[in-house]
C-alpha cells in the first residue's frame, strides 16, 4: 500500500503545556485513520501541525510526498480540510458558499452532484445558519470535497449532533471510504471510529497510548 501521510516525532508545546508529544503516524492510500481522545488530548493541534497551519516545535511531516510548509500552495490543491469550528457569514446561502469554495481551486468536483450525494440538493437557496446541525456538518464535508482531493482531514465532525444526525454523517463518510478516499479524522467517540476507521491512534495528554486496528 502506498504511504500517503507520514508524521515523525511531531511535538507542539505552549509554554509549560505539551499539547502533542512525539507523535508518529503512517497512513496508506485509501485508509481511514482516526485520532481518538478526550477534549484537550491534542487531536486538533496535531491536525493543524500536520497541515502546517500551526508551527510544530519539532517533527517531520509529509503529505502526498510534499512538505506542508514548503509546498503549501501545491498541496492544498490536492487535499480537503474541515475544521472543528467553521465560521461563515450569517446570510450566505449554500449555493453561494459552494461557489466561493469552488473559486479557490483550479480543478474542482461538481458541487451540485456532491450536494445531491449528501442529501442537500434541496437546500441550495437556504442560508447556512438555517440548516440543522447534521445538515451543516454534511455541508462542511461537501466543502472539503469540492477540490476533488486525494486526502481529506475531518476534525470532530459529529460533535454536538444527536444520534440520528451522527448516523447520517457516518453513512456519508462510509460512502467516501468505499470510493477509496484517504481520510484522517479526529473524534472522541469510540463507536464512531469503530464504524469508520481502519486504524486508530489514541491520544492522552498529547501522547499516543495505543496505535492499531479497532479490533486490537
PDB file of C-alpha atoms in Angstrom, residues 73-80 96-109 143 145-148:
ATOM      1  CA  UNK A  73       0.041  26.000  -2.363  1.00  0.00           C
ATOM      2  CA  UNK A  74       0.535  22.845  -4.428  1.00  0.00           C
ATOM      3  CA  UNK A  75      -0.534  20.588  -1.550  1.00  0.00           C
ATOM      4  CA  UNK A  76      -3.758  22.453  -0.826  1.00  0.00           C
ATOM      5  CA  UNK A  77      -4.889  21.782  -4.391  1.00  0.00           C
ATOM      6  CA  UNK A  78      -4.874  18.068  -3.532  1.00  0.00           C
ATOM      7  CA  UNK A  79      -6.384  17.919  -0.044  1.00  0.00           C
ATOM      8  CA  UNK A  80      -9.702  18.790   1.563  1.00  0.00           C
ATOM      9  CA  UNK A  96     -23.013  30.921  -2.612  1.00  0.00           C
ATOM     10  CA  UNK A  97     -20.730  29.097  -0.195  1.00  0.00           C
ATOM     11  CA  UNK A  98     -20.112  26.280  -2.679  1.00  0.00           C
ATOM     12  CA  UNK A  99     -19.366  28.795  -5.443  1.00  0.00           C
ATOM     13  CA  UNK A 100     -16.918  30.706  -3.247  1.00  0.00           C
ATOM     14  CA  UNK A 101     -15.139  27.479  -2.284  1.00  0.00           C
ATOM     15  CA  UNK A 102     -15.004  26.340  -5.925  1.00  0.00           C
ATOM     16  CA  UNK A 103     -13.417  29.651  -6.958  1.00  0.00           C
ATOM     17  CA  UNK A 104     -10.410  28.936  -4.729  1.00  0.00           C
ATOM     18  CA  UNK A 105      -9.250  25.919  -6.751  1.00  0.00           C
ATOM     19  CA  UNK A 106      -8.176  25.290 -10.329  1.00  0.00           C
ATOM     20  CA  UNK A 107      -9.748  21.817 -10.506  1.00  0.00           C
ATOM     21  CA  UNK A 108     -12.969  21.046  -8.670  1.00  0.00           C
ATOM     22  CA  UNK A 109     -15.631  18.409  -8.297  1.00  0.00           C
ATOM     23  CA  UNK A 143     -16.758  21.901   1.184  1.00  0.00           C
ATOM     24  CA  UNK A 145     -14.628  17.529  -1.180  1.00  0.00           C
ATOM     25  CA  UNK A 146     -15.047  20.410  -3.652  1.00  0.00           C
ATOM     26  CA  UNK A 147     -11.302  20.460  -4.531  1.00  0.00           C
ATOM     27  CA  UNK A 148     -11.684  16.798  -5.602  1.00  0.00           C
TER      28      UNK A 148
END
